[in-house]
Tab-separated table of N, CA and C in Angstrom:
chain	number	residue	atom	x	y	z
K	1	MET	N	0.855	-0.867	-0.340
K	1	MET	CA	0.095	-0.151	-0.182
K	1	MET	C	0.784	1.510	0.082
K	2	SER	N	0.692	2.162	-0.753
K	2	SER	CA	1.365	3.416	-0.862
K	2	SER	C	1.221	3.952	0.327
K	3	ARG	N	1.867	5.110	0.880
K	3	ARG	CA	1.926	6.170	1.887
K	3	ARG	C	0.305	6.712	1.586
K	4	GLU	N	0.201	7.376	0.511
K	4	GLU	CA	-0.800	8.142	0.329
K	4	GLU	C	-2.002	7.660	0.508
K	5	LYS	N	-2.306	6.214	-0.130
K	5	LYS	CA	-3.287	5.206	0.013
K	5	LYS	C	-3.723	4.640	1.705
K	6	ALA	N	-2.502	4.607	2.231
K	6	ALA	CA	-2.529	4.202	3.644
K	6	ALA	C	-3.108	5.277	4.298
K	7	LYS	N	-2.612	6.533	4.049
K	7	LYS	CA	-2.860	7.824	4.773
K	7	LYS	C	-4.242	8.348	4.395
K	8	SER	N	-4.932	8.106	3.081
K	8	SER	CA	-6.217	8.028	2.802
K	8	SER	C	-7.207	7.136	3.694
K	9	ASP	N	-6.778	5.935	3.856
K	9	ASP	CA	-7.281	4.803	4.421
K	9	ASP	C	-7.567	4.683	5.878
K	10	VAL	N	-6.639	5.413	6.240
K	10	VAL	CA	-6.608	6.040	8.124
K	10	VAL	C	-7.747	6.664	8.281
K	11	ILE	N	-7.791	8.163	7.331
K	11	ILE	CA	-8.635	8.980	7.755
K	11	ILE	C	-9.886	8.869	7.125
K	12	ASN	N	-10.236	8.040	6.645
K	12	ASN	CA	-11.701	7.200	6.133
K	12	ASN	C	-11.840	6.204	7.299
K	13	ARG	N	-11.295	5.161	7.906
K	13	ARG	CA	-11.449	4.830	9.067
K	13	ARG	C	-11.862	5.380	9.983
K	14	LEU	N	-11.158	6.275	10.404
K	14	LEU	CA	-11.357	7.648	11.679
K	14	LEU	C	-12.853	8.405	11.395
K	15	LYS	N	-12.905	8.250	9.993
K	15	LYS	CA	-14.564	9.386	10.165
K	15	LYS	C	-15.309	8.295	10.555
K	16	THR	N	-15.126	7.088	9.964
K	16	THR	CA	-16.606	6.108	10.201
K	16	THR	C	-16.299	5.890	11.619
K	17	ILE	N	-14.833	5.799	12.287
K	17	ILE	CA	-15.165	5.390	13.832
K	17	ILE	C	-15.770	6.690	14.701
K	18	LYS	N	-15.805	8.244	13.962
K	18	LYS	CA	-16.273	9.182	14.325
K	18	LYS	C	-17.801	8.957	14.383
K	19	GLY	N	-18.140	8.522	13.306
K	19	GLY	CA	-19.973	8.161	13.195
K	19	GLY	C	-20.467	6.901	14.314
K	20	HIS	N	-19.641	6.100	14.351
K	20	HIS	CA	-19.807	4.637	15.404
K	20	HIS	C	-20.121	5.949	16.514
K	21	ILE	N	-18.879	6.339	16.854
K	21	ILE	CA	-19.042	6.871	18.477
K	21	ILE	C	-20.426	7.908	18.475
K	22	ALA	N	-20.754	8.847	17.543
K	22	ALA	CA	-21.718	9.647	17.694
K	22	ALA	C	-22.975	8.708	17.716
K	23	GLY	N	-23.225	7.381	17.031
K	23	GLY	CA	-24.150	6.429	17.002
K	23	GLY	C	-24.315	6.103	18.528
K	24	ILE	N	-23.454	5.702	19.072
K	24	ILE	CA	-23.438	5.185	20.611
K	24	ILE	C	-24.127	6.435	21.400
K	25	GLU	N	-23.613	7.588	21.467
K	25	GLU	CA	-24.043	8.399	21.985
K	25	GLU	C	-25.719	8.768	22.053
K	26	LYS	N	-26.063	8.647	20.665
K	26	LYS	CA	-27.464	8.457	20.646
K	26	LYS	C	-28.456	7.370	21.012
K	27	MET	N	-27.654	6.576	20.907
K	27	MET	CA	-28.295	5.038	21.496
K	27	MET	C	-28.492	5.275	22.765
K	28	ILE	N	-27.400	5.933	23.383
K	28	ILE	CA	-27.474	5.985	25.011
K	28	ILE	C	-28.652	6.528	25.123
K	29	GLU	N	-28.693	8.044	24.767
K	29	GLU	CA	-29.353	9.332	24.794
K	29	GLU	C	-30.903	8.192	24.731
K	30	GLU	N	-31.135	7.200	23.322
K	30	GLU	CA	-32.488	6.634	23.550
K	30	GLU	C	-32.310	5.804	24.198
K	31	ASP	N	-31.690	5.691	25.314
K	31	ASP	CA	-31.819	4.187	26.374
K	31	ASP	C	-32.050	2.780	25.529
K	32	LYS	N	-30.932	2.603	24.394
K	32	LYS	CA	-31.054	1.485	23.594
K	32	LYS	C	-30.574	0.200	24.627
K	33	SER	N	-30.796	-0.729	24.086
K	33	SER	CA	-30.719	-1.781	24.698
K	33	SER	C	-28.902	-2.054	25.077
K	34	CYS	N	-28.185	-2.664	26.463
K	34	CYS	CA	-27.024	-2.849	26.477
K	34	CYS	C	-26.292	-3.734	25.375
K	35	ASP	N	-26.990	-4.575	25.000
K	35	ASP	CA	-26.069	-5.348	23.632
K	35	ASP	C	-26.164	-4.816	22.467
K	36	ASP	N	-26.714	-3.975	22.092
K	36	ASP	CA	-26.859	-3.041	20.880
K	36	ASP	C	-25.412	-2.073	21.073
K	37	ILE	N	-25.258	-1.395	22.108
K	37	ILE	CA	-24.462	-0.593	22.563
K	37	ILE	C	-23.373	-0.943	22.263
K	38	LEU	N	-23.068	-2.233	23.261
K	38	LEU	CA	-21.920	-2.996	23.438
K	38	LEU	C	-21.425	-3.642	22.257
K	39	LEU	N	-22.143	-4.097	21.092
K	39	LEU	CA	-21.963	-4.645	19.782
K	39	LEU	C	-21.182	-3.153	19.050
K	40	GLN	N	-21.451	-1.946	19.390
K	40	GLN	CA	-21.053	-0.851	18.571
K	40	GLN	C	-19.636	-1.044	19.085
K	41	ILE	N	-19.868	-0.871	20.653
K	41	ILE	CA	-18.495	-0.539	21.046
K	41	ILE	C	-17.375	-1.576	20.482
K	42	ALA	N	-17.777	-2.800	20.426
K	42	ALA	CA	-16.823	-3.884	19.939
K	42	ALA	C	-16.155	-3.446	18.233
K	43	ALA	N	-17.248	-3.005	17.711
K	43	ALA	CA	-17.159	-2.225	16.354
K	43	ALA	C	-15.905	-1.604	16.067
K	44	ILE	N	-15.879	-0.551	17.218
K	44	ILE	CA	-15.189	0.768	17.424
K	44	ILE	C	-13.810	0.104	17.553
K	45	LYS	N	-13.820	-0.659	18.447
K	45	LYS	CA	-12.360	-1.258	18.894
K	45	LYS	C	-11.638	-2.288	18.087
K	46	ALA	N	-12.264	-2.879	17.260
K	46	ALA	CA	-12.025	-3.258	16.023
K	46	ALA	C	-11.372	-2.571	14.832
K	47	SER	N	-12.193	-1.161	14.787
K	47	SER	CA	-11.531	-0.601	13.766
K	47	SER	C	-10.292	0.498	14.295
K	48	ILE	N	-10.424	0.881	15.484
K	48	ILE	CA	-9.098	1.368	16.183
K	48	ILE	C	-8.348	0.383	15.945
K	49	HIS	N	-8.534	-0.453	16.161
K	49	HIS	CA	-7.020	-1.557	16.002
K	49	HIS	C	-6.599	-1.701	14.651
K	50	LYS	N	-7.415	-2.019	13.560
K	50	LYS	CA	-7.101	-1.804	11.993
K	50	LYS	C	-6.446	-0.625	11.833
K	51	VAL	N	-6.655	0.460	12.305
K	51	VAL	CA	-6.258	1.512	11.943
K	51	VAL	C	-4.636	1.744	12.569
K	52	GLY	N	-4.582	1.166	13.701
K	52	GLY	CA	-3.670	1.128	14.301
K	52	GLY	C	-2.318	0.443	13.903
K	53	LEU	N	-2.781	-0.920	13.195
K	53	LEU	CA	-2.020	-1.788	12.494
K	53	LEU	C	-1.479	-1.261	11.283
K	54	VAL	N	-2.576	-0.219	10.227
K	54	VAL	CA	-1.906	0.174	9.445
K	54	VAL	C	-0.538	1.348	9.452
K	55	ILE	N	-0.892	2.043	10.711
K	55	ILE	CA	-0.157	3.481	10.915
K	55	ILE	C	1.579	2.331	11.167
K	56	MET	N	1.252	1.226	12.070
K	56	MET	CA	2.413	0.929	12.648
K	56	MET	C	3.157	-0.175	11.596
K	57	GLU	N	2.351	-0.294	10.131
K	57	GLU	CA	3.222	-1.023	8.902
K	57	GLU	C	3.571	0.021	8.236
K	58	GLU	N	2.999	1.259	8.079
K	58	GLU	CA	3.686	2.204	7.378
K	58	GLU	C	4.686	2.945	7.971
K	59	HIS	N	4.870	2.662	9.489
K	59	HIS	CA	6.159	3.595	10.601
K	59	HIS	C	6.875	2.255	10.167
K	60	ALA	N	6.684	0.753	10.244
K	60	ALA	CA	8.003	0.112	10.158
K	60	ALA	C	8.463	0.114	8.601
K	61	LYS	N	7.659	0.411	7.616
K	61	LYS	CA	8.307	0.608	6.349
K	61	LYS	C	9.322	1.751	6.069
K	62	ASP	N	9.026	2.807	6.835
K	62	ASP	CA	9.328	3.739	6.743
K	62	ASP	C	10.462	4.004	7.735
K	63	CYS	N	10.948	3.245	8.565
K	63	CYS	CA	12.012	3.009	9.498
K	63	CYS	C	13.062	1.945	8.856
K	64	LEU	N	12.401	0.843	8.270
K	64	LEU	CA	13.168	-0.552	8.264
K	64	LEU	C	13.264	-0.881	6.512
K	65	ILE	N	12.395	-0.361	5.654
K	65	ILE	CA	12.281	-0.839	4.478
K	65	ILE	C	13.141	0.357	3.462
K	66	ASN	N	12.658	1.460	3.886
K	66	ASN	CA	13.025	2.733	2.983
K	66	ASN	C	14.527	3.121	3.172
K	67	VAL	N	15.395	2.098	2.798
K	67	VAL	CA	16.983	2.637	3.446
K	67	VAL	C	17.495	2.483	1.967
K	68	ASP	N	18.740	2.846	1.571
K	68	ASP	CA	19.574	2.738	0.574
K	68	ASP	C	19.733	1.525	0.378
K	69	GLU	N	19.994	0.585	-0.598
K	69	GLU	CA	20.042	-0.628	-1.265
K	69	GLU	C	21.602	-0.658	-0.655
K	70	GLY	N	21.927	-1.888	-0.029
K	70	GLY	CA	22.876	-2.107	0.646
K	70	GLY	C	23.236	-1.686	2.142
K	71	GLU	N	22.773	-0.533	1.970
K	71	GLU	CA	22.708	0.144	3.654
K	71	GLU	C	21.975	-0.763	4.822
K	72	MET	N	23.049	-0.755	5.865
K	72	MET	CA	22.218	-1.648	7.128
K	72	MET	C	21.474	-0.792	7.919
K	73	ILE	N	20.755	-1.264	8.299
K	73	ILE	CA	19.136	-0.677	9.258
K	73	ILE	C	20.229	-0.583	10.862
K	74	GLU	N	20.231	0.758	11.026
K	74	GLU	CA	20.623	0.795	12.424
K	74	GLU	C	19.654	0.261	13.222
K	75	LYS	N	20.919	-0.273	14.545
K	75	LYS	CA	20.464	-1.179	15.511
K	75	LYS	C	18.889	-0.395	16.214
K	76	GLU	N	19.255	1.164	16.799
K	76	GLU	CA	18.271	1.823	17.204
K	76	GLU	C	17.110	1.956	16.410
K	77	LYS	N	17.021	2.019	15.245
K	77	LYS	CA	16.147	1.567	14.533
K	77	LYS	C	14.906	0.799	14.649
K	78	VAL	N	15.726	-0.388	14.554
K	78	VAL	CA	14.881	-1.511	14.736
K	78	VAL	C	14.211	-1.960	15.990
K	79	GLU	N	14.847	-1.151	16.750
K	79	GLU	CA	14.696	-1.275	18.234
K	79	GLU	C	13.280	-0.390	18.808
K	80	LYS	N	13.530	0.762	17.798
K	80	LYS	CA	12.389	1.949	17.942
K	80	LYS	C	11.062	1.309	17.447
K	81	VAL	N	11.246	0.788	16.238
K	81	VAL	CA	9.857	-0.001	15.899
K	81	VAL	C	9.288	-1.034	16.565
K	82	LEU	N	10.300	-1.875	17.216
K	82	LEU	CA	9.924	-3.016	17.910
K	82	LEU	C	9.217	-2.464	19.324
K	83	ASN	N	9.487	-1.598	19.897
K	83	ASN	CA	9.339	-0.839	21.141
K	83	ASN	C	8.146	-0.253	20.721
K	84	THR	N	7.310	0.199	19.601
K	84	THR	CA	6.510	0.826	19.281
K	84	THR	C	5.518	-0.041	18.764
K	85	LEU	N	5.905	-1.378	18.319
K	85	LEU	CA	4.835	-2.926	18.111
K	85	LEU	C	4.333	-2.797	19.580
K	86	VAL	N	5.477	-3.571	20.153
K	86	VAL	CA	5.214	-3.881	21.684
K	86	VAL	C	4.380	-2.845	22.421
K	87	LYS	N	4.136	-1.577	22.352
K	87	LYS	CA	3.431	-0.470	23.275
K	87	LYS	C	1.885	-0.845	22.326
K	88	PHE	N	1.963	-0.895	20.893
K	88	PHE	CA	0.358	-1.045	20.705
K	88	PHE	C	-0.055	-2.240	20.847
K	89	ILE	N	0.701	-3.613	20.981
K	89	ILE	CA	0.254	-4.795	20.928
K	89	ILE	C	-0.747	-4.991	22.607
K	90	LYS	N	0.040	-4.226	23.807
K	90	LYS	CA	-0.434	-4.232	25.008
K	90	LYS	C	-1.711	-3.295	25.357
């Protein structure tokens, strides 16, 4: 996925998430069932996770793949990507 495509994808997903959040607010105001509200929350959690994965993938590509051919990747860059990945997973 190109950087611009990834950026567009993330922005679209975030707009969808905003819509889901607004929907949850309305559901609560209208005293909808807990089951329905929790289902929407689960959808938001999955969407947020996907956004994080796309951003993490682009971050890793920027740090680890976009180096000149034959150039060694700095240990610090690898450690930074791994630390970010671990924080995201937790």
